[in-house]
Amino acid sequence: MILPIYLYGHPVLRTDTELVTPDYPDLAQLIENMKETMYASDGIGIAAPQVGVSVRLVYIDVDVLADDMPELKDVRMVLINPEITIDESVPTVSREEGCLSVPGIHEAVARHEKIHLKWTDENWQTHEQDIEGYLARVVQHECDHLFKTVFVDRISPIRKQLIRTKLNNIVKGKVHCNYRTRGVKPARR
Ligand code: NI
């Protein structure tokens, strides 16, 4: 089932998330719904708060970028309770990002080039791995959503000032999207 994407300004994007437990009801269904919702909106990553669910769950599929970045071929990940460890000596790289919850806005964000990630997959297997490059960026962006952070929180104050009107318009529902959304105010489609 395709779910509405919650937009910038909605309190669910600023709500603490809970750990997913093995007895979480209908977890497989929630993962399926997040996948369907992400593909229907042409996203490459989605976090549970973006569909209004305050748990630590992320789905990523960056395969669509494999023409430009061959290392992303067939990279699809379900991240349950992901934990990122960052070595602060690892350099950051600035690159443009967008977000299904912040339609029409693309801004450069500095992210660590390499992270260490621990997570549980949909079969309840735990993994631990160093992740680099663009995938590290996507993982950091999605995991931010689990901790009440949206990418525009990480841009420079000057850039933020410049997009203030656009952000306010999203909050006011003055935004056009070709996917289902839910904001503080109803959005036009
Ligand atoms: Ni996002």
PDB file of C-alpha atoms and ligand atoms in Angstrom:
ATOM      1  CA  MET A   1       0.000   0.000   0.000  1.00  0.00           C
ATOM      2  CA  ILE A   2       1.280   3.419  -0.922  1.00  0.00           C
ATOM      3  CA  LEU A   3       1.304   5.675   2.116  1.00  0.00           C
ATOM      4  CA  PRO A   4       1.285   9.474   2.156  1.00  0.00           C
ATOM      5  CA  ILE A   5       4.691  11.100   2.700  1.00  0.00           C
ATOM      6  CA  TYR A   6       4.748  13.477   5.654  1.00  0.00           C
ATOM      7  CA  LEU A   7       6.112  16.859   4.720  1.00  0.00           C
ATOM      8  CA  TYR A   8       8.487  19.357   6.308  1.00  0.00           C
ATOM      9  CA  GLY A   9       6.723  21.111   9.178  1.00  0.00           C
ATOM     10  CA  HIS A  10       4.754  18.045  10.268  1.00  0.00           C
ATOM     11  CA  PRO A  11       5.509  17.211  13.921  1.00  0.00           C
ATOM     12  CA  VAL A  12       6.067  13.502  13.165  1.00  0.00           C
ATOM     13  CA  LEU A  13       9.390  14.450  11.514  1.00  0.00           C
ATOM     14  CA  ARG A  14      10.435  15.994  14.841  1.00  0.00           C
ATOM     15  CA  THR A  15       9.313  13.128  17.065  1.00  0.00           C
ATOM     16  CA  ASP A  16      11.602  10.700  18.898  1.00  0.00           C
ATOM     17  CA  THR A  17      11.664   7.217  17.376  1.00  0.00           C
ATOM     18  CA  GLU A  18      11.538   3.904  19.197  1.00  0.00           C
ATOM     19  CA  LEU A  19      13.667   0.853  18.584  1.00  0.00           C
ATOM     20  CA  VAL A  20      11.957  -1.836  16.510  1.00  0.00           C
ATOM     21  CA  THR A  21      11.482  -5.034  18.535  1.00  0.00           C
ATOM     22  CA  PRO A  22      11.255  -8.528  16.982  1.00  0.00           C
ATOM     23  CA  ASP A  23       7.592  -8.702  17.986  1.00  0.00           C
ATOM     24  CA  TYR A  24       6.756  -5.379  16.315  1.00  0.00           C
ATOM     25  CA  PRO A  25       3.307  -5.910  14.779  1.00  0.00           C
ATOM     26  CA  ASP A  26       3.186  -6.225  10.979  1.00  0.00           C
ATOM     27  CA  LEU A  27       6.832  -5.257  10.479  1.00  0.00           C
ATOM     28  CA  ALA A  28       7.018  -7.050   7.110  1.00  0.00           C
ATOM     29  CA  GLN A  29       3.930  -5.148   5.954  1.00  0.00           C
ATOM     30  CA  LEU A  30       5.358  -1.814   7.076  1.00  0.00           C
ATOM     31  CA  ILE A  31       8.596  -2.533   5.159  1.00  0.00           C
ATOM     32  CA  GLU A  32       6.576  -3.449   2.037  1.00  0.00           C
ATOM     33  CA  ASN A  33       4.521  -0.278   2.345  1.00  0.00           C
ATOM     34  CA  MET A  34       7.651   1.855   2.726  1.00  0.00           C
ATOM     35  CA  LYS A  35       9.174   0.254  -0.388  1.00  0.00           C
ATOM     36  CA  GLU A  36       6.011   0.806  -2.432  1.00  0.00           C
ATOM     37  CA  THR A  37       5.729   4.383  -1.215  1.00  0.00           C
ATOM     38  CA  MET A  38       9.378   5.130  -2.024  1.00  0.00           C
ATOM     39  CA  TYR A  39       9.226   3.647  -5.527  1.00  0.00           C
ATOM     40  CA  ALA A  40       5.952   5.447  -6.256  1.00  0.00           C
ATOM     41  CA  SER A  41       7.606   8.762  -5.426  1.00  0.00           C
ATOM     42  CA  ASP A  42      10.926   7.995  -7.203  1.00  0.00           C
ATOM     43  CA  GLY A  43      12.941   8.149  -4.002  1.00  0.00           C
ATOM     44  CA  ILE A  44      16.202   6.326  -3.238  1.00  0.00           C
ATOM     45  CA  GLY A  45      15.654   6.158   0.519  1.00  0.00           C
ATOM     46  CA  ILE A  46      12.827   6.432   3.001  1.00  0.00           C
ATOM     47  CA  ALA A  47      12.646   6.442   6.790  1.00  0.00           C
ATOM     48  CA  ALA A  48       9.625   5.354   8.840  1.00  0.00           C
ATOM     49  CA  PRO A  49       8.919   8.857  10.250  1.00  0.00           C
ATOM     50  CA  GLN A  50       8.357  10.005   6.650  1.00  0.00           C
ATOM     51  CA  VAL A  51       5.309   7.722   6.519  1.00  0.00           C
ATOM     52  CA  GLY A  52       4.218   8.840   9.962  1.00  0.00           C
ATOM     53  CA  VAL A  53       5.627   5.932  11.973  1.00  0.00           C
ATOM     54  CA  SER A  54       8.037   6.814  14.798  1.00  0.00           C
ATOM     55  CA  VAL A  55      10.306   3.766  14.721  1.00  0.00           C
ATOM     56  CA  ARG A  56      13.917   3.181  13.663  1.00  0.00           C
ATOM     57  CA  LEU A  57      13.410   1.700  10.234  1.00  0.00           C
ATOM     58  CA  VAL A  58      14.886   2.749   6.876  1.00  0.00           C
ATOM     59  CA  TYR A  59      14.716   1.398   3.345  1.00  0.00           C
ATOM     60  CA  ILE A  60      17.327   2.308   0.724  1.00  0.00           C
ATOM     61  CA  ASP A  61      17.554   1.377  -2.955  1.00  0.00           C
ATOM     62  CA  VAL A  62      20.267   3.253  -4.820  1.00  0.00           C
ATOM     63  CA  ASP A  63      20.451   0.880  -7.801  1.00  0.00           C
ATOM     64  CA  VAL A  64      18.890   3.552 -10.036  1.00  0.00           C
ATOM     65  CA  LEU A  65      22.131   5.565  -9.676  1.00  0.00           C
ATOM     66  CA  ALA A  66      24.359   2.705 -10.845  1.00  0.00           C
ATOM     67  CA  ASP A  67      24.880   4.198 -14.324  1.00  0.00           C
ATOM     68  CA  ASP A  68      26.843   7.039 -12.721  1.00  0.00           C
ATOM     69  CA  MET A  69      28.106   5.120  -9.680  1.00  0.00           C
ATOM     70  CA  PRO A  70      28.641   1.430 -10.542  1.00  0.00           C
ATOM     71  CA  GLU A  71      29.299   0.548  -6.886  1.00  0.00           C
ATOM     72  CA  LEU A  72      25.600   1.202  -6.211  1.00  0.00           C
ATOM     73  CA  LYS A  73      24.436  -1.589  -8.544  1.00  0.00           C
ATOM     74  CA  ASP A  74      21.874  -3.793  -6.758  1.00  0.00           C
ATOM     75  CA  VAL A  75      22.360  -1.987  -3.450  1.00  0.00           C
ATOM     76  CA  ARG A  76      19.128  -2.322  -1.500  1.00  0.00           C
ATOM     77  CA  MET A  77      19.048  -2.285   2.284  1.00  0.00           C
ATOM     78  CA  VAL A  78      16.487  -2.619   5.029  1.00  0.00           C
ATOM     79  CA  LEU A  79      17.982  -0.969   8.102  1.00  0.00           C
ATOM     80  CA  ILE A  80      16.339  -1.856  11.391  1.00  0.00           C
ATOM     81  CA  ASN A  81      17.691   0.053  14.397  1.00  0.00           C
ATOM     82  CA  PRO A  82      20.728   1.384  12.506  1.00  0.00           C
ATOM     83  CA  GLU A  83      23.600   2.839  14.513  1.00  0.00           C
ATOM     84  CA  ILE A  84      26.172   5.046  12.847  1.00  0.00           C
ATOM     85  CA  THR A  85      29.607   5.566  14.295  1.00  0.00           C
ATOM     86  CA  ILE A  86      31.622   8.400  12.813  1.00  0.00           C
ATOM     87  CA  ASP A  87      35.330   8.892  13.117  1.00  0.00           C
ATOM     88  CA  GLU A  88      35.472  12.685  13.295  1.00  0.00           C
ATOM     89  CA  SER A  89      38.867  12.684  11.581  1.00  0.00           C
ATOM     90  CA  VAL A  90      37.237  11.361   8.401  1.00  0.00           C
ATOM     91  CA  PRO A  91      36.796  14.273   5.981  1.00  0.00           C
ATOM     92  CA  THR A  92      33.387  15.574   4.953  1.00  0.00           C
ATOM     93  CA  VAL A  93      32.266  16.032   1.379  1.00  0.00           C
ATOM     94  CA  SER A  94      29.641  18.513   0.255  1.00  0.00           C
ATOM     95  CA  ARG A  95      27.058  17.354  -2.251  1.00  0.00           C
ATOM     96  CA  GLU A  96      23.506  18.208  -3.243  1.00  0.00           C
ATOM     97  CA  GLU A  97      20.664  16.369  -1.532  1.00  0.00           C
ATOM     98  CA  GLY A  98      16.917  16.341  -1.755  1.00  0.00           C
ATOM     99  CA  CYS A  99      14.213  14.685   0.326  1.00  0.00           C
ATOM    100  CA  LEU A 100      10.712  13.378  -0.341  1.00  0.00           C
ATOM    101  CA  SER A 101       9.573  15.300   2.745  1.00  0.00           C
ATOM    102  CA  VAL A 102      11.043  18.570   1.426  1.00  0.00           C
ATOM    103  CA  PRO A 103       9.786  18.705  -2.182  1.00  0.00           C
ATOM    104  CA  GLY A 104      11.347  21.133  -4.628  1.00  0.00           C
ATOM    105  CA  ILE A 105      14.428  21.884  -2.540  1.00  0.00           C
ATOM    106  CA  HIS A 106      17.947  20.672  -3.305  1.00  0.00           C
ATOM    107  CA  GLU A 107      20.882  21.913  -1.277  1.00  0.00           C
ATOM    108  CA  ALA A 108      24.495  20.957  -0.683  1.00  0.00           C
ATOM    109  CA  VAL A 109      25.093  19.141   2.597  1.00  0.00           C
ATOM    110  CA  ALA A 110      28.461  18.240   4.117  1.00  0.00           C
ATOM    111  CA  ARG A 111      28.579  14.589   5.171  1.00  0.00           C
ATOM    112  CA  HIS A 112      31.299  12.256   6.343  1.00  0.00           C
ATOM    113  CA  GLU A 113      32.750  10.316   3.460  1.00  0.00           C
ATOM    114  CA  LYS A 114      32.946   7.111   5.445  1.00  0.00           C
ATOM    115  CA  ILE A 115      30.877   5.753   8.342  1.00  0.00           C
ATOM    116  CA  HIS A 116      30.690   2.603  10.380  1.00  0.00           C
ATOM    117  CA  LEU A 117      27.183   1.128  10.380  1.00  0.00           C
ATOM    118  CA  LYS A 118      25.565  -1.501  12.585  1.00  0.00           C
ATOM    119  CA  TRP A 119      22.082  -2.645  11.691  1.00  0.00           C
ATOM    120  CA  THR A 120      19.585  -5.492  11.686  1.00  0.00           C
ATOM    121  CA  ASP A 121      18.028  -6.656   8.426  1.00  0.00           C
ATOM    122  CA  GLU A 122      14.492  -7.824   7.691  1.00  0.00           C
ATOM    123  CA  ASN A 123      15.483 -11.420   8.553  1.00  0.00           C
ATOM    124  CA  TRP A 124      16.662 -10.187  11.910  1.00  0.00           C
ATOM    125  CA  GLN A 125      20.327 -10.771  11.092  1.00  0.00           C
ATOM    126  CA  THR A 126      22.739  -8.204  12.468  1.00  0.00           C
ATOM    127  CA  HIS A 127      25.417  -6.612  10.305  1.00  0.00           C
ATOM    128  CA  GLU A 128      28.351  -4.340  10.867  1.00  0.00           C
ATOM    129  CA  GLN A 129      30.233  -2.687   8.028  1.00  0.00           C
ATOM    130  CA  ASP A 130      32.194   0.365   6.918  1.00  0.00           C
ATOM    131  CA  ILE A 131      30.267   2.263   4.273  1.00  0.00           C
ATOM    132  CA  GLU A 132      31.764   4.874   1.981  1.00  0.00           C
ATOM    133  CA  GLY A 133      30.927   7.335  -0.735  1.00  0.00           C
ATOM    134  CA  TYR A 134      27.434   8.118  -1.935  1.00  0.00           C
ATOM    135  CA  LEU A 135      25.861   5.235  -0.015  1.00  0.00           C
ATOM    136  CA  ALA A 136      27.333   6.640   3.209  1.00  0.00           C
ATOM    137  CA  ARG A 137      25.609   9.929   2.376  1.00  0.00           C
ATOM    138  CA  VAL A 138      22.232   8.275   1.792  1.00  0.00           C
ATOM    139  CA  VAL A 139      22.548   6.250   5.016  1.00  0.00           C
ATOM    140  CA  GLN A 140      23.409   9.407   6.988  1.00  0.00           C
ATOM    141  CA  HIS A 141      20.491  11.310   5.425  1.00  0.00           C
ATOM    142  CA  GLU A 142      17.991   8.536   6.204  1.00  0.00           C
ATOM    143  CA  CYS A 143      19.297   7.883   9.716  1.00  0.00           C
ATOM    144  CA  ASP A 144      18.991  11.630  10.413  1.00  0.00           C
ATOM    145  CA  HIS A 145      15.228  11.183   9.941  1.00  0.00           C
ATOM    146  CA  LEU A 146      15.258   8.725  12.872  1.00  0.00           C
ATOM    147  CA  PHE A 147      16.699  11.455  15.072  1.00  0.00           C
ATOM    148  CA  LYS A 148      14.383  14.348  14.239  1.00  0.00           C
ATOM    149  CA  THR A 149      16.760  15.839  11.672  1.00  0.00           C
ATOM    150  CA  VAL A 150      15.983  16.906   8.112  1.00  0.00           C
ATOM    151  CA  PHE A 151      18.767  17.722   5.622  1.00  0.00           C
ATOM    152  CA  VAL A 152      17.880  21.414   5.537  1.00  0.00           C
ATOM    153  CA  ASP A 153      18.848  21.537   9.240  1.00  0.00           C
ATOM    154  CA  ARG A 154      22.409  20.879   8.074  1.00  0.00           C
ATOM    155  CA  ILE A 155      22.815  23.589   5.430  1.00  0.00           C
ATOM    156  CA  SER A 156      24.502  26.924   6.026  1.00  0.00           C
ATOM    157  CA  PRO A 157      22.469  29.670   7.745  1.00  0.00           C
ATOM    158  CA  ILE A 158      22.755  31.795   4.612  1.00  0.00           C
ATOM    159  CA  ARG A 159      21.369  29.061   2.370  1.00  0.00           C
ATOM    160  CA  LYS A 160      18.636  28.379   4.906  1.00  0.00           C
ATOM    161  CA  GLN A 161      17.646  32.040   4.831  1.00  0.00           C
ATOM    162  CA  LEU A 162      17.509  31.908   1.034  1.00  0.00           C
ATOM    163  CA  ILE A 163      15.106  28.955   1.022  1.00  0.00           C
ATOM    164  CA  ARG A 164      13.037  30.210   3.976  1.00  0.00           C
ATOM    165  CA  THR A 165      10.069  31.186   1.775  1.00  0.00           C
ATOM    166  CA  LYS A 166      10.068  27.820   0.009  1.00  0.00           C
ATOM    167  CA  LEU A 167      10.150  26.013   3.364  1.00  0.00           C
ATOM    168  CA  ASN A 168       7.327  28.173   4.689  1.00  0.00           C
ATOM    169  CA  ASN A 169       5.317  27.378   1.573  1.00  0.00           C
ATOM    170  CA  ILE A 170       5.686  23.658   2.254  1.00  0.00           C
ATOM    171  CA  VAL A 171       4.449  24.244   5.808  1.00  0.00           C
ATOM    172  CA  LYS A 172       1.510  26.255   4.433  1.00  0.00           C
ATOM    173  CA  GLY A 173       0.630  23.492   1.962  1.00  0.00           C
ATOM    174  CA  LYS A 174       1.621  25.666  -1.010  1.00  0.00           C
ATOM    175  CA  VAL A 175       3.528  22.873  -2.701  1.00  0.00           C
ATOM    176  CA  HIS A 176       3.002  20.682  -5.735  1.00  0.00           C
ATOM    177  CA  CYS A 177       3.898  17.021  -5.548  1.00  0.00           C
ATOM    178  CA  ASN A 178       3.222  14.146  -7.887  1.00  0.00           C
ATOM    179  CA  TYR A 179       2.952  11.743  -4.939  1.00  0.00           C
ATOM    180  CA  ARG A 180       0.604  11.525  -1.951  1.00  0.00           C
ATOM    181  CA  THR A 181       1.630  13.779   0.903  1.00  0.00           C
ATOM    182  CA  ARG A 182       0.471  14.818   4.313  1.00  0.00           C
ATOM    183  CA  GLY A 183       1.504  18.145   5.723  1.00  0.00           C
ATOM    184  CA  VAL A 184       0.442  20.474   8.472  1.00  0.00           C
ATOM    185  CA  LYS A 185      -1.948  21.879   5.882  1.00  0.00           C
ATOM    186  CA  PRO A 186      -3.297  19.864   2.933  1.00  0.00           C
ATOM    187  CA  ALA A 187      -1.052  20.151  -0.119  1.00  0.00           C
ATOM    188  CA  ARG A 188      -2.200  20.686  -3.672  1.00  0.00           C
ATOM    189  CA  ARG A 189      -1.484  17.884  -6.123  1.00  0.00           C
TER     190      ARG A 189
HETATM  191 NI    NI B   1      14.838  12.589   3.506  1.00  0.00          NI
END
